[in-house]
mmCIF file with all atom_site columns, C-alpha atoms in Angstrom:
data_model
loop_
_atom_site.group_PDB
_atom_site.id
_atom_site.type_symbol
_atom_site.label_atom_id
_atom_site.label_alt_id
_atom_site.label_comp_id
_atom_site.label_asym_id
_atom_site.label_entity_id
_atom_site.label_seq_id
_atom_site.pdbx_PDB_ins_code
_atom_site.Cartn_x
_atom_site.Cartn_y
_atom_site.Cartn_z
_atom_site.occupancy
_atom_site.B_iso_or_equiv
_atom_site.pdbx_formal_charge
_atom_site.auth_seq_id
_atom_site.auth_comp_id
_atom_site.auth_asym_id
_atom_site.auth_atom_id
_atom_site.pdbx_PDB_model_num
ATOM 1   C CA . MET A 1 1   ? 1.748   -28.414 -25.591 1.00 0.00 ? 1   MET A CA 1
ATOM 2   C CA . ASN A 1 2   ? 4.542   -26.088 -24.510 1.00 0.00 ? 2   ASN A CA 1
ATOM 3   C CA . ASN A 1 3   ? 6.446   -27.029 -21.320 1.00 0.00 ? 3   ASN A CA 1
ATOM 4   C CA . ASP A 1 4   ? 5.462   -23.667 -19.836 1.00 0.00 ? 4   ASP A CA 1
ATOM 5   C CA . ASN A 1 5   ? 1.725   -24.391 -20.242 1.00 0.00 ? 5   ASN A CA 1
ATOM 6   C CA . ILE A 1 6   ? -0.199  -25.613 -17.231 1.00 0.00 ? 6   ILE A CA 1
ATOM 7   C CA . GLU A 1 7   ? -1.815  -29.015 -17.337 1.00 0.00 ? 7   GLU A CA 1
ATOM 8   C CA . ILE A 1 8   ? -5.390  -29.459 -16.175 1.00 0.00 ? 8   ILE A CA 1
ATOM 9   C CA . GLU A 1 9   ? -4.387  -31.716 -13.267 1.00 0.00 ? 9   GLU A CA 1
ATOM 10  C CA . LYS A 1 10  ? -2.123  -28.953 -12.009 1.00 0.00 ? 10  LYS A CA 1
ATOM 11  C CA . PHE A 1 11  ? -5.057  -26.508 -12.148 1.00 0.00 ? 11  PHE A CA 1
ATOM 12  C CA . LYS A 1 12  ? -7.216  -28.977 -10.244 1.00 0.00 ? 12  LYS A CA 1
ATOM 13  C CA . SER A 1 13  ? -4.632  -29.344 -7.489  1.00 0.00 ? 13  SER A CA 1
ATOM 14  C CA . ILE A 1 14  ? -4.086  -25.587 -7.226  1.00 0.00 ? 14  ILE A CA 1
ATOM 15  C CA . PHE A 1 15  ? -7.824  -24.873 -7.016  1.00 0.00 ? 15  PHE A CA 1
ATOM 16  C CA . LEU A 1 16  ? -8.754  -27.713 -4.678  1.00 0.00 ? 16  LEU A CA 1
ATOM 17  C CA . GLU A 1 17  ? -9.673  -25.234 -1.912  1.00 0.00 ? 17  GLU A CA 1
ATOM 18  C CA . ASP A 1 18  ? -11.107 -22.513 -4.175  1.00 0.00 ? 18  ASP A CA 1
ATOM 19  C CA . LYS A 1 19  ? -14.736 -21.828 -3.209  1.00 0.00 ? 19  LYS A CA 1
ATOM 20  C CA . ILE A 1 20  ? -15.878 -20.728 -6.652  1.00 0.00 ? 20  ILE A CA 1
ATOM 21  C CA . TYR A 1 21  ? -14.244 -23.701 -8.377  1.00 0.00 ? 21  TYR A CA 1
ATOM 22  C CA . ASN A 1 22  ? -15.858 -26.035 -5.820  1.00 0.00 ? 22  ASN A CA 1
ATOM 23  C CA . VAL A 1 23  ? -19.315 -24.524 -6.352  1.00 0.00 ? 23  VAL A CA 1
ATOM 24  C CA . LEU A 1 24  ? -19.026 -24.965 -10.115 1.00 0.00 ? 24  LEU A CA 1
ATOM 25  C CA . THR A 1 25  ? -17.890 -28.585 -9.759  1.00 0.00 ? 25  THR A CA 1
ATOM 26  C CA . LYS A 1 26  ? -20.639 -29.210 -7.197  1.00 0.00 ? 26  LYS A CA 1
ATOM 27  C CA . TYR A 1 27  ? -23.183 -28.018 -9.762  1.00 0.00 ? 27  TYR A CA 1
ATOM 28  C CA . GLY A 1 28  ? -21.768 -30.624 -12.125 1.00 0.00 ? 28  GLY A CA 1
ATOM 29  C CA . TYR A 1 29  ? -20.119 -28.494 -14.771 1.00 0.00 ? 29  TYR A CA 1
ATOM 30  C CA . LYS A 1 30  ? -17.992 -30.626 -17.060 1.00 0.00 ? 30  LYS A CA 1
ATOM 31  C CA . GLU A 1 31  ? -14.325 -30.165 -17.861 1.00 0.00 ? 31  GLU A CA 1
ATOM 32  C CA . GLU A 1 32  ? -15.199 -28.459 -21.172 1.00 0.00 ? 32  GLU A CA 1
ATOM 33  C CA . VAL A 1 33  ? -16.763 -25.648 -19.151 1.00 0.00 ? 33  VAL A CA 1
ATOM 34  C CA . LEU A 1 34  ? -14.230 -25.626 -16.323 1.00 0.00 ? 34  LEU A CA 1
ATOM 35  C CA . PHE A 1 35  ? -11.177 -25.810 -18.588 1.00 0.00 ? 35  PHE A CA 1
ATOM 36  C CA . PRO A 1 36  ? -11.788 -24.219 -21.993 1.00 0.00 ? 36  PRO A CA 1
ATOM 37  C CA . GLU A 1 37  ? -9.067  -24.339 -24.642 1.00 0.00 ? 37  GLU A CA 1
ATOM 38  C CA . PHE A 1 38  ? -7.665  -20.885 -23.931 1.00 0.00 ? 38  PHE A CA 1
ATOM 39  C CA . ILE A 1 39  ? -6.976  -21.884 -20.297 1.00 0.00 ? 39  ILE A CA 1
ATOM 40  C CA . LYS A 1 40  ? -4.995  -24.891 -21.477 1.00 0.00 ? 40  LYS A CA 1
ATOM 41  C CA . THR A 1 41  ? -2.754  -22.666 -23.583 1.00 0.00 ? 41  THR A CA 1
ATOM 42  C CA . LEU A 1 42  ? -1.821  -20.156 -20.870 1.00 0.00 ? 42  LEU A CA 1
ATOM 43  C CA . ASN A 1 43  ? 1.876   -19.812 -20.231 1.00 0.00 ? 43  ASN A CA 1
ATOM 44  C CA . ALA A 1 44  ? 2.821   -20.252 -16.570 1.00 0.00 ? 44  ALA A CA 1
ATOM 45  C CA . LYS A 1 45  ? 5.802   -17.916 -16.862 1.00 0.00 ? 45  LYS A CA 1
ATOM 46  C CA . ARG A 1 46  ? 4.054   -15.067 -18.637 1.00 0.00 ? 46  ARG A CA 1
ATOM 47  C CA . LEU A 1 47  ? 2.060   -12.078 -17.408 1.00 0.00 ? 47  LEU A CA 1
ATOM 48  C CA . TYR A 1 48  ? -0.860  -10.978 -19.586 1.00 0.00 ? 48  TYR A CA 1
ATOM 49  C CA . THR A 1 49  ? -2.266  -7.464  -20.077 1.00 0.00 ? 49  THR A CA 1
ATOM 50  C CA . SER A 1 50  ? -5.814  -6.366  -19.230 1.00 0.00 ? 50  SER A CA 1
ATOM 51  C CA . LEU A 1 51  ? -6.627  -6.136  -22.915 1.00 0.00 ? 51  LEU A CA 1
ATOM 52  C CA . GLU A 1 52  ? -5.370  -9.678  -23.580 1.00 0.00 ? 52  GLU A CA 1
ATOM 53  C CA . VAL A 1 53  ? -7.327  -11.127 -20.651 1.00 0.00 ? 53  VAL A CA 1
ATOM 54  C CA . SER A 1 54  ? -10.530 -9.206  -21.403 1.00 0.00 ? 54  SER A CA 1
ATOM 55  C CA . THR A 1 55  ? -10.293 -10.522 -24.980 1.00 0.00 ? 55  THR A CA 1
ATOM 56  C CA . MET A 1 56  ? -9.783  -14.102 -23.729 1.00 0.00 ? 56  MET A CA 1
ATOM 57  C CA . LEU A 1 57  ? -12.847 -13.738 -21.508 1.00 0.00 ? 57  LEU A CA 1
ATOM 58  C CA . ASN A 1 58  ? -14.824 -11.941 -24.227 1.00 0.00 ? 58  ASN A CA 1
ATOM 59  C CA . MET A 1 59  ? -15.517 -8.980  -21.924 1.00 0.00 ? 59  MET A CA 1
ATOM 60  C CA . ASN A 1 60  ? -15.436 -5.279  -22.642 1.00 0.00 ? 60  ASN A CA 1
ATOM 61  C CA . VAL A 1 61  ? -12.554 -3.529  -20.897 1.00 0.00 ? 61  VAL A CA 1
ATOM 62  C CA . SER A 1 62  ? -14.664 -1.389  -18.542 1.00 0.00 ? 62  SER A CA 1
ATOM 63  C CA . SER A 1 63  ? -16.609 -4.422  -17.236 1.00 0.00 ? 63  SER A CA 1
ATOM 64  C CA . PHE A 1 64  ? -13.347 -6.290  -16.915 1.00 0.00 ? 64  PHE A CA 1
ATOM 65  C CA . ARG A 1 65  ? -11.794 -3.478  -14.831 1.00 0.00 ? 65  ARG A CA 1
ATOM 66  C CA . TYR A 1 66  ? -14.893 -3.381  -12.633 1.00 0.00 ? 66  TYR A CA 1
ATOM 67  C CA . TYR A 1 67  ? -14.562 -7.103  -11.900 1.00 0.00 ? 67  TYR A CA 1
ATOM 68  C CA . VAL A 1 68  ? -10.826 -6.828  -11.262 1.00 0.00 ? 68  VAL A CA 1
ATOM 69  C CA . THR A 1 69  ? -11.250 -3.881  -8.873  1.00 0.00 ? 69  THR A CA 1
ATOM 70  C CA . ASN A 1 70  ? -13.914 -5.662  -6.837  1.00 0.00 ? 70  ASN A CA 1
ATOM 71  C CA . LEU A 1 71  ? -12.203 -9.041  -6.819  1.00 0.00 ? 71  LEU A CA 1
ATOM 72  C CA . CYS A 1 72  ? -9.034  -7.353  -5.534  1.00 0.00 ? 72  CYS A CA 1
ATOM 73  C CA . LYS A 1 73  ? -11.123 -5.715  -2.775  1.00 0.00 ? 73  LYS A CA 1
ATOM 74  C CA . PHE A 1 74  ? -12.555 -9.142  -1.916  1.00 0.00 ? 74  PHE A CA 1
ATOM 75  C CA . GLU A 1 75  ? -8.930  -10.383 -1.813  1.00 0.00 ? 75  GLU A CA 1
ATOM 76  C CA . TYR A 1 76  ? -9.734  -13.060 -4.377  1.00 0.00 ? 76  TYR A CA 1
ATOM 77  C CA . LEU A 1 77  ? -7.293  -11.606 -6.895  1.00 0.00 ? 77  LEU A CA 1
ATOM 78  C CA . LYS A 1 78  ? -3.816  -10.378 -6.151  1.00 0.00 ? 78  LYS A CA 1
ATOM 79  C CA . ASN A 1 79  ? -3.206  -6.881  -7.452  1.00 0.00 ? 79  ASN A CA 1
ATOM 80  C CA . VAL A 1 80  ? -0.265  -7.241  -9.853  1.00 0.00 ? 80  VAL A CA 1
ATOM 81  C CA . ARG A 1 81  ? 0.720   -3.963  -11.442 1.00 0.00 ? 81  ARG A CA 1
ATOM 82  C CA . GLU A 1 82  ? 3.432   -2.901  -13.798 1.00 0.00 ? 82  GLU A CA 1
ATOM 83  C CA . GLY A 1 83  ? 3.445   0.863   -13.676 1.00 0.00 ? 83  GLY A CA 1
ATOM 84  C CA . ARG A 1 84  ? -0.116  2.012   -14.301 1.00 0.00 ? 84  ARG A CA 1
ATOM 85  C CA . ASN A 1 85  ? -1.253  -1.258  -15.848 1.00 0.00 ? 85  ASN A CA 1
ATOM 86  C CA . TYR A 1 86  ? -2.528  -4.480  -14.356 1.00 0.00 ? 86  TYR A CA 1
ATOM 87  C CA . LYS A 1 87  ? -0.783  -7.693  -15.305 1.00 0.00 ? 87  LYS A CA 1
ATOM 88  C CA . PHE A 1 88  ? -2.264  -11.150 -14.801 1.00 0.00 ? 88  PHE A CA 1
ATOM 89  C CA . ASN A 1 89  ? -0.667  -14.539 -14.313 1.00 0.00 ? 89  ASN A CA 1
ATOM 90  C CA . TYR A 1 90  ? -2.397  -17.789 -15.255 1.00 0.00 ? 90  TYR A CA 1
ATOM 91  C CA . ILE A 1 91  ? -3.880  -18.224 -11.755 1.00 0.00 ? 91  ILE A CA 1
ATOM 92  C CA . SER A 1 92  ? -5.525  -14.788 -11.807 1.00 0.00 ? 92  SER A CA 1
ATOM 93  C CA . ILE A 1 93  ? -6.839  -15.388 -15.313 1.00 0.00 ? 93  ILE A CA 1
ATOM 94  C CA . TYR A 1 94  ? -8.364  -18.684 -14.257 1.00 0.00 ? 94  TYR A CA 1
ATOM 95  C CA . LYS A 1 95  ? -9.921  -17.076 -11.177 1.00 0.00 ? 95  LYS A CA 1
ATOM 96  C CA . LEU A 1 96  ? -11.455 -14.392 -13.383 1.00 0.00 ? 96  LEU A CA 1
ATOM 97  C CA . TYR A 1 97  ? -12.770 -17.097 -15.692 1.00 0.00 ? 97  TYR A CA 1
ATOM 98  C CA . LEU A 1 98  ? -14.295 -18.999 -12.739 1.00 0.00 ? 98  LEU A CA 1
ATOM 99  C CA . VAL A 1 99  ? -16.029 -15.855 -11.483 1.00 0.00 ? 99  VAL A CA 1
ATOM 100 C CA . GLN A 1 100 ? -17.331 -15.142 -14.970 1.00 0.00 ? 100 GLN A CA 1
ATOM 101 C CA . GLN A 1 101 ? -18.760 -18.672 -15.235 1.00 0.00 ? 101 GLN A CA 1
ATOM 102 C CA . PHE A 1 102 ? -20.265 -18.492 -11.746 1.00 0.00 ? 102 PHE A CA 1
ATOM 103 C CA . LEU A 1 103 ? -21.994 -15.219 -12.596 1.00 0.00 ? 103 LEU A CA 1
ATOM 104 C CA . LYS A 1 104 ? -23.139 -16.290 -16.047 1.00 0.00 ? 104 LYS A CA 1
ATOM 105 C CA . ARG A 1 105 ? -24.261 -19.854 -15.346 1.00 0.00 ? 105 ARG A CA 1
ATOM 106 C CA . GLN A 1 106 ? -25.745 -19.319 -11.907 1.00 0.00 ? 106 GLN A CA 1
ATOM 107 C CA . GLY A 1 107 ? -27.389 -15.955 -12.595 1.00 0.00 ? 107 GLY A CA 1
ATOM 108 C CA . LYS A 1 108 ? -25.457 -14.335 -9.761  1.00 0.00 ? 108 LYS A CA 1
ATOM 109 C CA . ASN A 1 109 ? -23.808 -10.961 -9.203  1.00 0.00 ? 109 ASN A CA 1
ATOM 110 C CA . LEU A 1 110 ? -20.570 -9.822  -7.563  1.00 0.00 ? 110 LEU A CA 1
ATOM 111 C CA . ASN A 1 111 ? -22.296 -9.534  -4.198  1.00 0.00 ? 111 ASN A CA 1
ATOM 112 C CA . ASN A 1 112 ? -23.008 -13.287 -4.397  1.00 0.00 ? 112 ASN A CA 1
ATOM 113 C CA . VAL A 1 113 ? -19.298 -13.831 -5.095  1.00 0.00 ? 113 VAL A CA 1
ATOM 114 C CA . LYS A 1 114 ? -18.396 -11.787 -2.027  1.00 0.00 ? 114 LYS A CA 1
ATOM 115 C CA . LEU A 1 115 ? -20.842 -13.742 0.128   1.00 0.00 ? 115 LEU A CA 1
ATOM 116 C CA . LEU A 1 116 ? -19.492 -17.027 -1.190  1.00 0.00 ? 116 LEU A CA 1
ATOM 117 C CA . LEU A 1 117 ? -15.896 -16.026 -0.540  1.00 0.00 ? 117 LEU A CA 1
ATOM 118 C CA . TYR A 1 118 ? -16.647 -14.916 3.016   1.00 0.00 ? 118 TYR A CA 1
ATOM 119 C CA . GLU A 1 119 ? -19.321 -17.439 4.016   1.00 0.00 ? 119 GLU A CA 1
ATOM 120 C CA . ASN A 1 120 ? -16.974 -19.175 6.451   1.00 0.00 ? 120 ASN A CA 1
ATOM 121 C CA . VAL A 1 121 ? -15.575 -16.082 8.119   1.00 0.00 ? 121 VAL A CA 1
ATOM 122 C CA . ASP A 1 122 ? -14.404 -16.547 11.658  1.00 0.00 ? 122 ASP A CA 1
ATOM 123 C CA . SER A 1 123 ? -16.622 -15.602 14.572  1.00 0.00 ? 123 SER A CA 1
ATOM 124 C CA . TYR A 1 124 ? -14.788 -12.283 14.974  1.00 0.00 ? 124 TYR A CA 1
ATOM 125 C CA . GLN A 1 125 ? -15.985 -11.146 11.526  1.00 0.00 ? 125 GLN A CA 1
ATOM 126 C CA . LYS A 1 126 ? -19.524 -12.343 12.276  1.00 0.00 ? 126 LYS A CA 1
ATOM 127 C CA . GLU A 1 127 ? -19.486 -10.382 15.536  1.00 0.00 ? 127 GLU A CA 1
ATOM 128 C CA . ILE A 1 128 ? -18.420 -7.242  13.682  1.00 0.00 ? 128 ILE A CA 1
ATOM 129 C CA . LYS A 1 129 ? -21.333 -7.679  11.302  1.00 0.00 ? 129 LYS A CA 1
ATOM 130 C CA . LEU A 1 130 ? -23.771 -8.151  14.203  1.00 0.00 ? 130 LEU A CA 1
ATOM 131 C CA . ILE A 1 131 ? -22.404 -5.060  15.958  1.00 0.00 ? 131 ILE A CA 1
ATOM 132 C CA . LYS A 1 132 ? -22.700 -2.969  12.787  1.00 0.00 ? 132 LYS A CA 1
ATOM 133 C CA . ASN A 1 133 ? -26.328 -4.079  12.405  1.00 0.00 ? 133 ASN A CA 1
ATOM 134 C CA . ALA A 1 134 ? -27.013 -3.223  16.063  1.00 0.00 ? 134 ALA A CA 1
ATOM 135 C CA . ILE A 1 135 ? -25.469 0.237   15.590  1.00 0.00 ? 135 ILE A CA 1
ATOM 136 C CA . LYS A 1 136 ? -27.620 0.780   12.498  1.00 0.00 ? 136 LYS A CA 1
ATOM 137 C CA . ARG A 1 137 ? -30.757 -0.119  14.478  1.00 0.00 ? 137 ARG A CA 1
ATOM 138 C CA . LEU A 1 138 ? -29.686 2.220   17.306  1.00 0.00 ? 138 LEU A CA 1
ATOM 139 C CA . ASP A 1 139 ? -29.181 5.064   14.806  1.00 0.00 ? 139 ASP A CA 1
ATOM 140 C CA . GLN A 1 140 ? -32.696 4.466   13.473  1.00 0.00 ? 140 GLN A CA 1
ATOM 141 C CA . ASN A 1 141 ? -34.145 4.451   17.002  1.00 0.00 ? 141 ASN A CA 1
ATOM 142 C CA . ILE A 1 142 ? -32.286 7.627   17.975  1.00 0.00 ? 142 ILE A CA 1
ATOM 143 C CA . GLY A 1 143 ? -33.625 9.331   14.852  1.00 0.00 ? 143 GLY A CA 1
ATOM 144 C CA . PHE A 1 144 ? -37.124 8.251   15.781  1.00 0.00 ? 144 PHE A CA 1
ATOM 145 C CA . LEU A 1 145 ? -36.680 9.538   19.347  1.00 0.00 ? 145 LEU A CA 1
ATOM 146 C CA . PHE A 1 146 ? -35.445 12.931  18.097  1.00 0.00 ? 146 PHE A CA 1
ATOM 147 C CA . LYS A 1 147 ? -38.493 13.241  15.838  1.00 0.00 ? 147 LYS A CA 1
ATOM 148 C CA . PHE A 1 148 ? -40.765 12.137  18.690  1.00 0.00 ? 148 PHE A CA 1
ATOM 149 C CA . GLU A 1 149 ? -39.199 14.626  21.129  1.00 0.00 ? 149 GLU A CA 1
ATOM 150 C CA . LYS A 1 150 ? -39.415 17.436  18.557  1.00 0.00 ? 150 LYS A CA 1
ATOM 151 C CA . GLY A 1 151 ? -43.099 16.632  18.081  1.00 0.00 ? 151 GLY A CA 1
ATOM 152 C CA . ASN A 1 152 ? -43.680 16.728  21.848  1.00 0.00 ? 152 ASN A CA 1
ATOM 153 C CA . MET A 1 153 ? -41.868 20.052  22.146  1.00 0.00 ? 153 MET A CA 1
ATOM 154 C CA . GLN A 1 154 ? -44.062 21.543  19.417  1.00 0.00 ? 154 GLN A CA 1
ATOM 155 C CA . THR A 1 155 ? -47.164 20.191  21.156  1.00 0.00 ? 155 THR A CA 1
ATOM 156 C CA . ASN A 1 156 ? -46.011 21.648  24.516  1.00 0.00 ? 156 ASN A CA 1
ATOM 157 C CA . GLU A 1 157 ? -45.406 25.046  22.883  1.00 0.00 ? 157 GLU A CA 1
ATOM 158 C CA . LYS A 1 158 ? -48.905 24.983  21.369  1.00 0.00 ? 158 LYS A CA 1
ATOM 159 C CA . VAL A 1 159 ? -50.410 24.138  24.776  1.00 0.00 ? 159 VAL A CA 1
ATOM 160 C CA . GLN A 1 160 ? -48.507 27.018  26.398  1.00 0.00 ? 160 GLN A CA 1
ATOM 161 C CA . VAL A 1 161 ? -49.675 29.455  23.693  1.00 0.00 ? 161 VAL A CA 1
ATOM 162 C CA . LEU A 1 162 ? -53.275 28.283  24.155  1.00 0.00 ? 162 LEU A CA 1
ATOM 163 C CA . ASN A 1 163 ? -52.985 28.658  27.943  1.00 0.00 ? 163 ASN A CA 1
ATOM 164 C CA . LYS A 1 164 ? -51.708 32.239  27.534  1.00 0.00 ? 164 LYS A CA 1
ATOM 165 C CA . LYS A 1 165 ? -54.582 33.123  25.193  1.00 0.00 ? 165 LYS A CA 1
ATOM 166 C CA . SER A 1 166 ? -57.208 31.723  27.542  1.00 0.00 ? 166 SER A CA 1
ATOM 167 C CA . GLY A 1 167 ? -55.651 33.280  30.634  1.00 0.00 ? 167 GLY A CA 1
#
């Protein structure tokens, strides 16, 4: 093993607080799954291209870019760019691998990843979510009231027309 390669114990210490890593270990996945051979050979001092990483993960490039874009939005991955191209260090590659395993082995989607990453958000974030839901309900109620009022106006107009005809 090259001196620049990362040892598994180092990975374990780095990812001690990682929610996705912890879920996979909680479900009892063995080291063969958590640390495949290609992870053991990553060079700590090197940045890898999108094509190299998508090949390592056996993903087509468009799916890979989709995952990267969303995981950057979720702030799980750091956006490392060289010009127009993404570059990935060993930590980002391992995070991508963990997400891939979580999705594949648990039958989940990226929304589940987002929920997992943000499940312990502070009360401020929870309040924002509650307020957004309340606003959504208010918008629905206002829409209903407009429809109701429009219906009443039409009914009132019909009554007035009928009164004029009978008068």
